[in-house]
Each structure stands twice: as C-alpha cells, then as structure tokens.
mmCIF file of C-alpha atoms and ligand atoms in Angstrom:
data_model
loop_
_atom_site.group_PDB
_atom_site.id
_atom_site.type_symbol
_atom_site.label_atom_id
_atom_site.label_comp_id
_atom_site.label_asym_id
_atom_site.label_seq_id
_atom_site.Cartn_x
_atom_site.Cartn_y
_atom_site.Cartn_z
ATOM 1 C CA MET M 1 0.000 0.000 0.000
ATOM 2 C CA LYS M 2 2.793 2.331 0.993
ATOM 3 C CA HIS M 3 4.504 1.657 -2.300
ATOM 4 C CA GLN M 4 1.365 2.206 -4.272
ATOM 5 C CA SER M 5 0.635 5.594 -2.825
ATOM 6 C CA ARG M 6 4.231 6.618 -3.396
ATOM 7 C CA LYS M 7 3.926 5.447 -6.963
ATOM 8 C CA LYS M 8 0.794 7.514 -7.425
ATOM 9 C CA VAL M 9 2.612 10.579 -6.155
ATOM 10 C CA VAL M 10 5.548 9.964 -8.481
ATOM 11 C CA PHE M 11 3.165 9.414 -11.388
ATOM 12 C CA THR M 12 1.267 12.624 -10.645
ATOM 13 C CA VAL M 13 4.485 14.597 -10.456
ATOM 14 C CA LEU M 14 5.588 13.174 -13.806
ATOM 15 C CA VAL M 15 2.267 14.007 -15.432
ATOM 16 C CA ILE M 16 2.450 17.572 -14.160
ATOM 17 C CA ALA M 17 6.039 17.878 -15.370
ATOM 18 C CA LEU M 18 5.115 16.567 -18.819
ATOM 19 C CA ALA M 19 2.090 18.850 -19.049
ATOM 20 C CA ALA M 20 4.258 21.820 -18.070
ATOM 21 C CA THR M 21 6.667 21.093 -20.891
ATOM 22 C CA GLY M 22 3.811 20.668 -23.351
ATOM 23 C CA VAL M 23 4.462 17.054 -24.154
ATOM 24 C CA LEU M 24 1.581 15.416 -22.343
ATOM 25 C CA LEU M 25 0.541 12.461 -24.437
ATOM 26 C CA SER M 26 -2.909 10.990 -24.788
ATOM 27 C CA GLY M 27 -1.701 7.958 -22.874
ATOM 28 C CA CYS M 28 1.551 6.643 -21.549
ATOM 29 C CA LYS M 29 3.402 5.128 -24.451
ATOM 30 C CA GLY M 30 5.961 2.498 -23.868
ATOM 31 C CA LYS M 31 7.829 0.642 -26.542
ATOM 32 C CA SER M 32 5.602 1.384 -29.477
ATOM 33 C CA SER M 33 5.185 -1.312 -32.064
ATOM 34 C CA ASN M 34 5.460 0.635 -35.294
ATOM 35 C CA GLY M 35 7.372 3.847 -34.967
ATOM 36 C CA ASP M 36 4.612 6.193 -36.262
ATOM 37 C CA ASP M 37 3.179 7.166 -32.900
ATOM 38 C CA GLN M 38 6.458 6.745 -31.092
ATOM 39 C CA LYS M 39 6.273 10.040 -29.249
ATOM 40 C CA SER M 40 7.384 8.728 -25.928
ATOM 41 C CA THR M 41 10.599 7.623 -24.481
ATOM 42 C CA GLN M 42 10.948 4.117 -23.119
ATOM 43 C CA ALA M 43 10.095 5.484 -19.693
ATOM 44 C CA TYR M 44 7.133 3.251 -18.948
ATOM 45 C CA PHE M 45 6.360 -0.407 -19.257
ATOM 46 C CA ASN M 46 2.632 -0.441 -19.788
ATOM 47 C CA VAL M 47 0.672 -3.485 -18.710
ATOM 48 C CA ALA M 48 -3.006 -4.076 -19.425
ATOM 49 C CA VAL M 49 -4.848 -6.689 -17.391
ATOM 50 C CA PHE M 50 -7.744 -8.215 -19.300
ATOM 51 C CA VAL M 51 -10.136 -9.750 -16.768
ATOM 52 C CA PRO M 52 -12.390 -12.204 -18.633
ATOM 53 C CA GLY M 53 -15.338 -11.687 -16.311
ATOM 54 C CA VAL M 54 -15.429 -9.661 -13.111
ATOM 55 C CA THR M 55 -12.516 -9.505 -10.695
ATOM 56 C CA GLU M 56 -14.366 -9.540 -7.399
ATOM 57 C CA GLY M 57 -15.295 -12.966 -6.096
ATOM 58 C CA SER M 58 -13.166 -14.928 -8.595
ATOM 59 C CA PRO M 59 -10.058 -15.979 -6.639
ATOM 60 C CA LEU M 60 -7.713 -16.339 -9.599
ATOM 61 C CA TYR M 61 -8.835 -13.106 -11.224
ATOM 62 C CA GLU M 62 -8.260 -11.271 -7.950
ATOM 63 C CA GLN M 63 -4.797 -12.810 -7.758
ATOM 64 C CA MET M 64 -3.957 -11.908 -11.347
ATOM 65 C CA VAL M 65 -4.717 -8.243 -10.677
ATOM 66 C CA GLU M 66 -2.858 -8.415 -7.347
ATOM 67 C CA GLY M 67 0.204 -9.945 -9.039
ATOM 68 C CA VAL M 68 0.392 -7.211 -11.686
ATOM 69 C CA GLU M 69 -0.117 -4.515 -9.064
ATOM 70 C CA LYS M 70 2.682 -6.023 -6.974
ATOM 71 C CA ALA M 71 4.989 -5.943 -9.996
ATOM 72 C CA ALA M 72 4.065 -2.284 -10.491
ATOM 73 C CA ALA M 73 4.808 -1.612 -6.837
ATOM 74 C CA GLU M 74 8.220 -3.227 -7.339
ATOM 75 C CA LYS M 75 9.091 -1.199 -10.446
ATOM 76 C CA GLU M 76 7.960 2.404 -10.437
ATOM 77 C CA ASP M 77 7.877 2.649 -14.218
ATOM 78 C CA ILE M 78 5.347 -0.138 -14.716
ATOM 79 C CA THR M 79 1.868 1.259 -15.364
ATOM 80 C CA VAL M 80 -1.260 -0.840 -14.962
ATOM 81 C CA LYS M 81 -4.656 -0.667 -16.602
ATOM 82 C CA VAL M 82 -7.307 -3.173 -15.585
ATOM 83 C CA LEU M 83 -10.132 -3.927 -17.996
ATOM 84 C CA GLU M 84 -13.043 -6.047 -16.827
ATOM 85 C CA ALA M 85 -14.485 -7.657 -19.939
ATOM 86 C CA GLY M 86 -17.664 -8.931 -18.242
ATOM 87 C CA PHE M 87 -19.429 -12.271 -18.430
ATOM 88 C CA ASN M 88 -20.476 -12.207 -22.080
ATOM 89 C CA GLN M 89 -17.784 -14.455 -23.525
ATOM 90 C CA GLY M 90 -18.899 -13.617 -27.055
ATOM 91 C CA GLU M 91 -17.561 -10.098 -26.556
ATOM 92 C CA TRP M 92 -14.108 -11.035 -25.287
ATOM 93 C CA GLU M 93 -12.339 -11.235 -28.648
ATOM 94 C CA GLU M 94 -13.672 -7.851 -29.733
ATOM 95 C CA LYS M 95 -12.686 -6.264 -26.425
ATOM 96 C CA LEU M 96 -9.224 -7.817 -26.554
ATOM 97 C CA THR M 97 -8.820 -6.593 -30.131
ATOM 98 C CA ALA M 98 -9.746 -3.054 -29.067
ATOM 99 C CA LEU M 99 -7.179 -3.234 -26.271
ATOM 100 C CA ALA M 100 -4.401 -4.426 -28.589
ATOM 101 C CA ALA M 101 -5.441 -1.828 -31.184
ATOM 102 C CA GLU M 102 -4.551 0.916 -28.699
ATOM 103 C CA LYS M 103 -0.921 -0.142 -29.270
ATOM 104 C CA LYS M 104 -0.104 1.241 -25.851
ATOM 105 C CA TYR M 105 0.630 -1.877 -23.945
ATOM 106 C CA ASP M 106 3.955 -3.630 -23.800
ATOM 107 C CA LEU M 107 2.131 -6.582 -22.296
ATOM 108 C CA ILE M 108 -1.452 -7.768 -22.047
ATOM 109 C CA VAL M 109 -2.013 -10.138 -19.135
ATOM 110 C CA SER M 110 -5.015 -12.414 -18.897
ATOM 111 C CA GLU M 111 -6.079 -15.724 -17.457
ATOM 112 C CA ASN M 112 -8.237 -18.827 -17.982
ATOM 113 C CA GLY M 113 -7.856 -21.685 -20.423
ATOM 114 C CA ALA M 114 -9.883 -20.076 -23.204
ATOM 115 C CA MET M 115 -7.997 -16.781 -23.418
ATOM 116 C CA PRO M 116 -4.884 -17.753 -25.434
ATOM 117 C CA TYR M 117 -7.132 -19.330 -28.073
ATOM 118 C CA ILE M 118 -9.345 -16.256 -28.191
ATOM 119 C CA ALA M 119 -6.160 -14.188 -28.551
ATOM 120 C CA VAL M 120 -4.730 -16.069 -31.557
ATOM 121 C CA PRO M 121 -6.467 -13.892 -34.204
ATOM 122 C CA VAL M 122 -5.752 -10.777 -32.129
ATOM 123 C CA ALA M 123 -2.056 -11.671 -32.012
ATOM 124 C CA LYS M 124 -2.085 -12.202 -35.781
ATOM 125 C CA ALA M 125 -3.650 -8.800 -36.349
ATOM 126 C CA PHE M 126 -1.146 -7.101 -34.019
ATOM 127 C CA PRO M 127 2.137 -8.943 -34.529
ATOM 128 C CA ASP M 128 4.075 -6.759 -32.084
ATOM 129 C CA GLN M 129 1.663 -7.268 -29.209
ATOM 130 C CA LYS M 130 2.933 -9.536 -26.437
ATOM 131 C CA PHE M 131 0.704 -11.539 -24.113
ATOM 132 C CA LEU M 132 1.049 -13.343 -20.816
ATOM 133 C CA PHE M 133 -1.650 -15.931 -20.147
ATOM 134 C CA VAL M 134 -1.735 -17.726 -16.839
ATOM 135 C CA ASP M 135 -3.889 -20.699 -15.835
ATOM 136 C CA SER M 136 -3.679 -21.777 -19.466
ATOM 137 C CA ILE M 137 -1.595 -23.386 -22.161
ATOM 138 C CA ILE M 138 -1.454 -23.302 -25.947
ATOM 139 C CA LYS M 139 0.845 -24.620 -28.648
ATOM 140 C CA PRO M 140 3.906 -22.348 -28.941
ATOM 141 C CA ASN M 141 3.025 -18.880 -30.166
ATOM 142 C CA LYS M 142 5.908 -16.431 -30.306
ATOM 143 C CA GLN M 143 3.799 -13.561 -28.988
ATOM 144 C CA MET M 144 2.588 -15.447 -25.917
ATOM 145 C CA TYR M 145 3.930 -16.924 -22.728
ATOM 146 C CA THR M 146 1.572 -19.291 -20.920
ATOM 147 C CA LEU M 147 1.721 -20.755 -17.442
ATOM 148 C CA LEU M 148 -0.390 -23.727 -16.470
ATOM 149 C CA TYR M 149 -0.850 -25.000 -12.930
ATOM 150 C CA ASN M 150 -1.035 -28.632 -11.969
ATOM 151 C CA GLN M 151 -4.616 -28.401 -10.778
ATOM 152 C CA MET M 152 -4.869 -32.157 -10.674
ATOM 153 C CA GLU M 153 -2.652 -32.013 -7.599
ATOM 154 C CA GLU M 154 -4.547 -29.023 -6.271
ATOM 155 C CA ALA M 155 -7.889 -30.828 -6.623
ATOM 156 C CA TYR M 156 -6.442 -34.069 -5.265
ATOM 157 C CA LEU M 157 -5.648 -32.401 -1.952
ATOM 158 C CA VAL M 158 -9.178 -31.081 -1.417
ATOM 159 C CA GLY M 159 -10.639 -34.353 -2.729
ATOM 160 C CA TYR M 160 -8.582 -36.226 -0.153
ATOM 161 C CA LEU M 161 -9.743 -33.916 2.625
ATOM 162 C CA GLY M 162 -13.344 -34.177 1.409
ATOM 163 C CA GLY M 163 -13.024 -37.965 1.498
ATOM 164 C CA LEU M 164 -11.691 -37.891 5.048
ATOM 165 C CA ILE M 165 -14.510 -35.584 6.134
ATOM 166 C CA THR M 166 -17.362 -37.560 4.568
ATOM 167 C CA LYS M 167 -16.021 -40.712 6.269
ATOM 168 C CA SER M 168 -15.666 -38.968 9.611
ATOM 169 C CA SER M 169 -18.033 -38.393 12.489
ATOM 170 C CA MET M 170 -17.622 -34.619 12.285
ATOM 171 C CA LYS M 171 -20.731 -32.640 13.205
ATOM 172 C CA GLY M 172 -23.209 -32.503 10.314
ATOM 173 C CA VAL M 173 -21.654 -35.424 8.426
ATOM 174 C CA ASN M 174 -24.089 -38.177 7.387
ATOM 175 C CA SER M 175 -23.459 -41.852 6.770
ATOM 176 C CA ASP M 176 -23.455 -41.515 2.952
ATOM 177 C CA LEU M 177 -20.019 -41.446 1.355
ATOM 178 C CA LYS M 178 -20.726 -38.549 -1.001
ATOM 179 C CA ILE M 179 -18.865 -35.354 -1.777
ATOM 180 C CA GLY M 180 -19.700 -32.669 -4.316
ATOM 181 C CA ILE M 181 -18.131 -30.235 -6.739
ATOM 182 C CA ILE M 182 -19.904 -27.365 -8.514
ATOM 183 C CA ALA M 183 -18.274 -25.723 -11.548
ATOM 184 C CA GLY M 184 -19.271 -22.441 -13.173
ATOM 185 C CA GLN M 185 -19.025 -24.092 -16.557
ATOM 186 C CA GLU M 186 -17.406 -27.106 -18.175
ATOM 187 C CA PHE M 187 -14.007 -26.497 -19.760
ATOM 188 C CA PRO M 188 -10.959 -28.674 -20.405
ATOM 189 C CA ALA M 189 -9.056 -27.831 -17.189
ATOM 190 C CA MET M 190 -12.183 -28.705 -15.225
ATOM 191 C CA THR M 191 -12.940 -32.014 -16.928
ATOM 192 C CA GLU M 192 -9.337 -33.125 -17.584
ATOM 193 C CA MET M 193 -7.617 -32.022 -14.387
ATOM 194 C CA ILE M 194 -9.808 -30.692 -11.600
ATOM 195 C CA VAL M 195 -12.667 -33.217 -11.493
ATOM 196 C CA PRO M 196 -10.344 -36.222 -12.072
ATOM 197 C CA GLY M 197 -7.925 -34.955 -9.392
ATOM 198 C CA TYR M 198 -10.787 -34.433 -6.937
ATOM 199 C CA ARG M 199 -12.080 -37.955 -7.625
ATOM 200 C CA MET M 200 -8.602 -39.461 -7.218
ATOM 201 C CA GLY M 201 -8.118 -37.737 -3.884
ATOM 202 C CA ALA M 202 -11.448 -38.997 -2.581
ATOM 203 C CA SER M 203 -10.806 -42.519 -3.886
ATOM 204 C CA ALA M 204 -7.439 -42.587 -2.123
ATOM 205 C CA VAL M 205 -9.414 -42.380 1.134
ATOM 206 C CA ASP M 206 -12.093 -44.880 0.116
ATOM 207 C CA SER M 207 -12.852 -46.156 -3.372
ATOM 208 C CA GLY M 208 -16.529 -46.223 -2.431
ATOM 209 C CA ILE M 209 -16.796 -42.435 -2.170
ATOM 210 C CA GLU M 210 -19.128 -40.957 -4.776
ATOM 211 C CA VAL M 211 -18.406 -37.590 -6.365
ATOM 212 C CA ASP M 212 -21.441 -35.526 -7.357
ATOM 213 C CA PHE M 213 -20.309 -33.110 -10.108
ATOM 214 C CA ARG M 214 -22.699 -30.340 -11.150
ATOM 215 C CA VAL M 215 -22.366 -27.417 -13.549
ATOM 216 C CA LEU M 216 -23.963 -24.075 -12.763
ATOM 217 C CA GLY M 217 -23.799 -22.587 -16.268
ATOM 218 C CA ASN M 218 -22.349 -19.193 -15.263
ATOM 219 C CA TRP M 219 -19.896 -17.570 -12.862
ATOM 220 C CA TYR M 220 -22.189 -15.201 -10.967
ATOM 221 C CA ASP M 221 -25.610 -16.612 -10.037
ATOM 222 C CA ALA M 222 -25.299 -17.189 -6.287
ATOM 223 C CA ASN M 223 -29.024 -17.996 -5.875
ATOM 224 C CA LYS M 224 -28.928 -20.735 -8.476
ATOM 225 C CA ALA M 225 -25.659 -22.055 -7.001
ATOM 226 C CA GLY M 226 -27.356 -22.159 -3.587
ATOM 227 C CA GLU M 227 -30.269 -24.143 -5.050
ATOM 228 C CA LEU M 228 -27.860 -26.563 -6.712
ATOM 229 C CA ALA M 229 -25.989 -27.004 -3.436
ATOM 230 C CA LYS M 230 -29.274 -27.664 -1.576
ATOM 231 C CA SER M 231 -30.275 -30.382 -3.996
ATOM 232 C CA MET M 232 -26.852 -32.009 -3.579
ATOM 233 C CA ILE M 233 -27.148 -31.783 0.198
ATOM 234 C CA ASP M 234 -30.608 -33.396 -0.006
ATOM 235 C CA ALA M 235 -28.998 -36.202 -2.003
ATOM 236 C CA GLY M 236 -26.540 -36.891 0.837
ATOM 237 C CA VAL M 237 -23.524 -34.702 0.016
ATOM 238 C CA ASP M 238 -21.858 -33.276 3.122
ATOM 239 C CA VAL M 239 -18.803 -31.549 1.629
ATOM 240 C CA ILE M 240 -18.857 -29.315 -1.476
ATOM 241 C CA LEU M 241 -16.062 -27.750 -3.522
ATOM 242 C CA PRO M 242 -17.482 -24.714 -5.349
ATOM 243 C CA ILE M 243 -15.526 -23.402 -8.329
ATOM 244 C CA CYS M 244 -17.995 -20.891 -9.701
ATOM 245 C CA GLY M 245 -16.540 -17.435 -9.067
ATOM 246 C CA GLY M 246 -18.934 -14.944 -7.480
ATOM 247 C CA ALA M 247 -21.584 -17.683 -7.208
ATOM 248 C CA ASN M 248 -19.430 -19.478 -4.602
ATOM 249 C CA GLN M 249 -21.202 -17.330 -2.020
ATOM 250 C CA GLY M 250 -24.501 -19.109 -2.677
ATOM 251 C CA VAL M 251 -22.883 -22.483 -2.026
ATOM 252 C CA ILE M 252 -21.311 -21.249 1.193
ATOM 253 C CA ALA M 253 -24.664 -19.879 2.411
ATOM 254 C CA ALA M 254 -26.469 -23.162 1.629
ATOM 255 C CA ALA M 255 -23.763 -25.207 3.355
ATOM 256 C CA LYS M 256 -23.893 -22.966 6.403
ATOM 257 C CA GLU M 257 -27.664 -23.304 6.638
ATOM 258 C CA ALA M 258 -27.505 -27.086 6.329
ATOM 259 C CA GLY M 259 -24.523 -27.421 8.695
ATOM 260 C CA ILE M 260 -22.271 -29.109 6.131
ATOM 261 C CA TYR M 261 -18.810 -28.186 4.845
ATOM 262 C CA VAL M 262 -17.217 -26.289 1.992
ATOM 263 C CA LEU M 263 -13.758 -26.794 0.512
ATOM 264 C CA TYR M 264 -12.222 -23.732 -1.082
ATOM 265 C CA PHE M 265 -10.112 -23.611 -4.231
ATOM 266 C CA ASP M 266 -7.249 -21.250 -5.144
ATOM 267 C CA SER M 267 -7.165 -18.969 -2.110
ATOM 268 C CA GLU M 268 -7.329 -19.052 1.680
ATOM 269 C CA ALA M 269 -10.880 -18.183 2.674
ATOM 270 C CA TYR M 270 -11.478 -19.640 6.161
ATOM 271 C CA SER M 271 -12.479 -16.264 7.581
ATOM 272 C CA MET M 272 -15.225 -15.922 4.956
ATOM 273 C CA ALA M 273 -17.247 -18.620 6.742
ATOM 274 C CA PRO M 274 -15.555 -19.907 9.900
ATOM 275 C CA GLY M 275 -16.595 -23.466 10.743
ATOM 276 C CA VAL M 276 -18.101 -23.954 7.277
ATOM 277 C CA ILE M 277 -14.985 -23.692 5.119
ATOM 278 C CA ALA M 278 -13.133 -26.784 6.256
ATOM 279 C CA GLY M 279 -10.108 -26.626 3.972
ATOM 280 C CA CYS M 280 -8.487 -24.290 1.467
ATOM 281 C CA VAL M 281 -6.005 -25.169 -1.205
ATOM 282 C CA VAL M 282 -4.063 -22.145 -2.339
ATOM 283 C CA LEU M 283 -2.675 -21.429 -5.766
ATOM 284 C CA ASP M 284 -0.075 -18.696 -5.576
ATOM 285 C CA GLN M 285 -1.006 -17.057 -8.849
ATOM 286 C CA ALA M 286 -0.295 -13.580 -7.475
ATOM 287 C CA ARG M 287 3.369 -14.514 -7.036
ATOM 288 C CA ALA M 288 3.562 -16.265 -10.419
ATOM 289 C CA VAL M 289 2.086 -13.238 -12.195
ATOM 290 C CA GLN M 290 4.321 -10.811 -10.323
ATOM 291 C CA GLU M 291 7.416 -12.822 -11.274
ATOM 292 C CA LEU M 292 6.414 -13.172 -14.908
ATOM 293 C CA VAL M 293 5.542 -9.487 -15.340
ATOM 294 C CA ILE M 294 8.922 -8.552 -13.874
ATOM 295 C CA LYS M 295 10.566 -10.944 -16.335
ATOM 296 C CA ALA M 296 8.649 -9.302 -19.189
ATOM 297 C CA TYR M 297 9.751 -5.894 -17.887
ATOM 298 C CA ASN M 298 13.368 -7.076 -17.775
ATOM 299 C CA GLY M 299 13.069 -8.494 -21.286
ATOM 300 C CA THR M 300 13.694 -12.043 -20.115
ATOM 301 C CA LEU M 301 10.234 -13.566 -20.521
ATOM 302 C CA GLU M 302 10.545 -16.276 -23.145
ATOM 303 C CA TYR M 303 7.596 -15.732 -25.441
ATOM 304 C CA GLY M 304 6.724 -18.866 -27.354
ATOM 305 C CA LYS M 305 7.283 -20.971 -24.272
ATOM 306 C CA SER M 306 5.095 -22.238 -21.474
ATOM 307 C CA GLY M 307 5.544 -23.420 -17.926
ATOM 308 C CA ILE M 308 3.735 -25.867 -15.666
ATOM 309 C CA VAL M 309 3.986 -25.590 -11.882
ATOM 310 C CA GLY M 310 2.365 -27.468 -9.020
ATOM 311 C CA VAL M 311 2.909 -28.464 -5.405
ATOM 312 C CA LYS M 312 6.588 -29.398 -5.699
ATOM 313 C CA GLU M 313 7.426 -26.037 -7.256
ATOM 314 C CA GLY M 314 5.694 -24.281 -4.352
ATOM 315 C CA TYR M 315 2.827 -22.687 -6.269
ATOM 316 C CA VAL M 316 0.098 -24.999 -4.929
ATOM 317 C CA LYS M 317 -0.201 -25.322 -1.167
ATOM 318 C CA PHE M 318 -2.718 -26.503 1.344
ATOM 319 C CA ALA M 319 -3.519 -23.744 3.876
ATOM 320 C CA GLU M 320 -2.701 -25.691 7.036
ATOM 321 C CA ASN M 321 -1.602 -22.867 9.302
ATOM 322 C CA SER M 322 -4.930 -21.391 10.231
ATOM 323 C CA ASP M 323 -6.579 -21.558 13.631
ATOM 324 C CA LEU M 324 -9.937 -21.737 11.885
ATOM 325 C CA TYR M 325 -8.794 -24.880 10.034
ATOM 326 C CA ARG M 326 -7.541 -26.416 13.282
ATOM 327 C CA LYS M 327 -10.796 -25.524 15.038
ATOM 328 C CA THR M 328 -13.024 -27.013 12.352
ATOM 329 C CA VAL M 329 -11.139 -30.169 11.366
ATOM 330 C CA PRO M 330 -10.076 -32.780 13.961
ATOM 331 C CA ALA M 331 -6.382 -33.515 14.461
ATOM 332 C CA ASP M 332 -6.453 -37.076 13.066
ATOM 333 C CA ILE M 333 -7.810 -35.816 9.725
ATOM 334 C CA ARG M 334 -5.349 -32.931 9.607
ATOM 335 C CA GLU M 335 -2.461 -35.298 10.265
ATOM 336 C CA LYS M 336 -3.487 -37.659 7.450
ATOM 337 C CA LEU M 337 -3.807 -34.788 4.986
ATOM 338 C CA SER M 338 -0.531 -33.286 6.121
ATOM 339 C CA LEU M 339 1.327 -36.501 5.256
ATOM 340 C CA VAL M 340 0.001 -36.371 1.695
ATOM 341 C CA VAL M 341 0.848 -32.683 1.373
ATOM 342 C CA LYS M 342 4.417 -33.324 2.575
ATOM 343 C CA SER M 343 5.003 -36.206 0.203
ATOM 344 C CA MET M 344 3.760 -34.063 -2.695
ATOM 345 C CA GLU M 345 6.013 -31.210 -1.628
ATOM 346 C CA ARG M 346 8.987 -33.585 -1.584
ATOM 347 C CA GLY M 347 8.017 -34.821 -5.039
ATOM 348 C CA GLU M 348 7.409 -38.393 -3.794
ATOM 349 C CA VAL M 349 3.810 -38.180 -4.950
ATOM 350 C CA SER M 350 3.121 -36.225 -8.092
ATOM 351 C CA LEU M 351 0.233 -36.340 -10.492
ATOM 352 C CA THR M 352 0.904 -36.084 -14.175
ATOM 353 C CA ILE M 353 -1.594 -33.948 -15.953
ATOM 354 C CA PRO M 354 -2.958 -35.410 -19.189
ATOM 355 C CA GLU M 355 -0.801 -35.363 -22.317
ATOM 356 C CA TYR M 356 -3.395 -33.029 -23.785
ATOM 357 C CA TRP M 357 -1.847 -30.172 -21.817
ATOM 358 C CA ASN M 358 1.728 -30.865 -22.755
ATOM 359 C CA ASN M 359 1.502 -29.225 -26.153
HETATM 360 N N1 LIG I 401 -13.250 -18.735 -12.657
HETATM 361 C C1 LIG I 401 -13.772 -17.823 -11.848
HETATM 362 O O1 LIG I 401 -13.546 -17.873 -10.633
HETATM 363 N N2 LIG I 401 -14.564 -16.811 -12.341
HETATM 364 C C2 LIG I 401 -14.864 -16.694 -13.652
HETATM 365 O O2 LIG I 401 -15.590 -15.758 -14.027
HETATM 366 C C3 LIG I 401 -14.334 -17.670 -14.545
HETATM 367 N N3 LIG I 401 -14.617 -17.646 -15.869
HETATM 368 C C4 LIG I 401 -14.082 -18.599 -16.686
HETATM 369 C C5 LIG I 401 -14.359 -18.576 -18.050
HETATM 370 C C6 LIG I 401 -13.813 -19.529 -18.910
HETATM 371 C C7 LIG I 401 -14.139 -19.487 -20.371
HETATM 372 C C8 LIG I 401 -12.957 -20.532 -18.393
HETATM 373 C C9 LIG I 401 -12.334 -21.556 -19.310
HETATM 374 C C10 LIG I 401 -12.682 -20.572 -17.045
HETATM 375 C C11 LIG I 401 -13.240 -19.630 -16.180
HETATM 376 N N4 LIG I 401 -12.974 -19.638 -14.814
HETATM 377 C C12 LIG I 401 -13.511 -18.688 -13.986
HETATM 378 C C13 LIG I 401 -12.210 -20.740 -14.222
HETATM 379 C C14 LIG I 401 -10.795 -20.363 -13.840
HETATM 380 O O3 LIG I 401 -10.053 -20.086 -15.015
HETATM 381 C C15 LIG I 401 -10.143 -21.514 -13.087
HETATM 382 O O4 LIG I 401 -10.129 -22.665 -13.881
HETATM 383 C C16 LIG I 401 -10.883 -21.836 -11.826
HETATM 384 O O5 LIG I 401 -11.002 -20.703 -11.044
HETATM 385 C C17 LIG I 401 -10.154 -22.918 -11.013
HETATM 386 O O6 LIG I 401 -8.868 -22.534 -10.695
#
C-alpha cells in the first residue's frame, strides 16, 4: 500500500512535469510497435490486465490483478490498466482486439484456459503485441507466454480432505459417502484435471466415495448455485467444492444453513465462513504473475514458451496454518492430509496432468 501511494505521487508529479513542458501524451506510451506514434521515451512499461469476467469474487482473477499490481509496486515505471471484460464471452475477442489496437501496452495479461485461443487472431492482427496468459496453455506462439498449474494435484488435496470428512463423524456429516463439486461451466481444465484430481483424492481415502459433479452454467448466479448445493445436500452430500466465481457465495450460504462443509479452491478463505470452510487449497497465482511481469519488464520472458507448476514447485499449497482450520477439522484428519501434502512437496507423490496439456 505504501509503495502504491508513493507510486501515485511519483506518477502525478511526472504528469504535471510533462504537461508543463507541453508534451503530455494521450496515454503513456511504452515501446511502441510501429514507430509512427512513437512520441514517448521508453520510460514506462505499460501493462493491461484483461479480466475475462469480473474480478471480485473470482479468486484467480483477484490474484492476477494483485500480481500485476505487486509488480508495479516493485518497479515504479510499470503502469497498470485493468479492464473487466464482463461475463459475455462472445464479446471477449472484440474487447481484446480493441485493447491491442490501442498499441499502448507492452504486455497484455489475462487468465483462464480459453484466453490464449481467443487471442490467436488478435495476435495475428497485431504482430508486435505480447501476451502473458496464466492458468492456461497453448501450442507455442511467439507472442505469448503461458503458465499452467497442476490443478490435478490441487484438486487431489481437497478431494482427499473431502473424502476424510465424509467418512468422519464430524458434526453434520451423514453416513453416505458422497462429496460434491460445482463448476461455473465445463471447460478442459475442469474435466481433464480438476474433477479427475478431486475424484482421485477422494478414492485414495475410500474407493466407495461418490463424487457428485454439477455445472452451474455461469460464474455469478449465487441464488442458483445455492439451489444446486441444496439439492446435492438433499442427495446426501456433506462436503462441497465450489468453483464458480462470485456464485461461490450461494454455495457457502447453503452449506452454512444445512450445517455441512465447503472446501475452497485457489485462495485461503477460512475467515469468509468460519466453521463452514473446512479446507483451502491455495494457488499462488499472485506470485507467479508478479514474477512473470517482472521478467517481461526485464526483457527475459521467453515468449513462445510455457511453464507448468504445481505443489513441488511451491505454487500450490494446502492452507494448514490457520486456527480456523484447526478448530473445524479434527487432528487425526489434519495429520493424514498433512502426510500427503508433505510427500507431494517432496516430489514423492506427483500427479501427471494429461498429455493433452503438454503441447
Ligand atoms: N473462474 C472464476 O472464478 N470466475 C470466472 O468468471 C471464470 N470464468 C471462466 C471462463 C472460462 C471461459 C474458463 C475456461 C474458465 C473460467 N474460470 C472462472 C475458471 C478459472 O479459469 C479456473 O479454472 C478456476 O477458477 C479454477 O482454478
């Protein structure tokens, strides 16, 4: 925060200085692609964050913005513009095209598995535009760097915890061996990595555990998500993993009312619903984005390449050090989960994501 306000002051002073000398530009220009509007110096490294949806309530979108802002706090000459593209996916390509057409941004950062594909024609139309896509992968494209996370491991950890909970005698747990997962929509990372990983984790506890997988159909309708959760609870589910952005709140409310448990994906959220959120698996996307933006700034980001990181690399962690976790989940369950987490961290247990993702 301190850094950011200092940055704002520095920025304001620069703007005033530029205005005073009569060279205030319509926007901050960094390295311009085709010399004609190259009025600026190389003073700024301009980053645009394209949020494919709405930032608030979507853990990975929040972290993407946070990561870019942290990079900007680290380097005073990085500027940041955040564009929320909204939930109409049919408009994303047009909005991304308009952003690239501004030819102002040294880097456009975005996230989710669909974005690099949506960006292919945009990249073709603007051959000097560079992109960083996280939480995604695509065949090598020399204008893009992509980073994929091993979400099979991430989902395995919550699946394992869910399995332990549904088999336990924790308050609110019934005798059915059933756990649930609700996705905003179906997409390859969900069906190829997350759901299979969640199932594998649960099966490692007991092969008889059933996984109830439902799809909401959007990333915002908390009422509908609550209804979906209620119908799963009525069918015997006592632990639910919601991955539906802003609609997660509806699942949490339904679980709280019914006295069952929620597992949380991508960020630590115990304080959002103490006693209801029983476990959080954290994906450190903010750090990954910060590091990659700094690399781009330094000119060392290898466009055309991609990375994959998981538990062993330290980007996926289970949030074990919370009093709320310790209060909600009994010690014997925590100890069992902790052993699995440790063996994944040491690389003794690793899950290979499907070939599909390996370009
Ligand atoms: N996750 C969210 O939390 N909020 C969203 O609005 C959102 N929209 C998505 C749209 C598409 C087309 C795809 C492929 C994924 C979307 N995700 C969204 C899922 C997100 O990228 C990630 O897979 C999950 O958050 C699990 O880490």
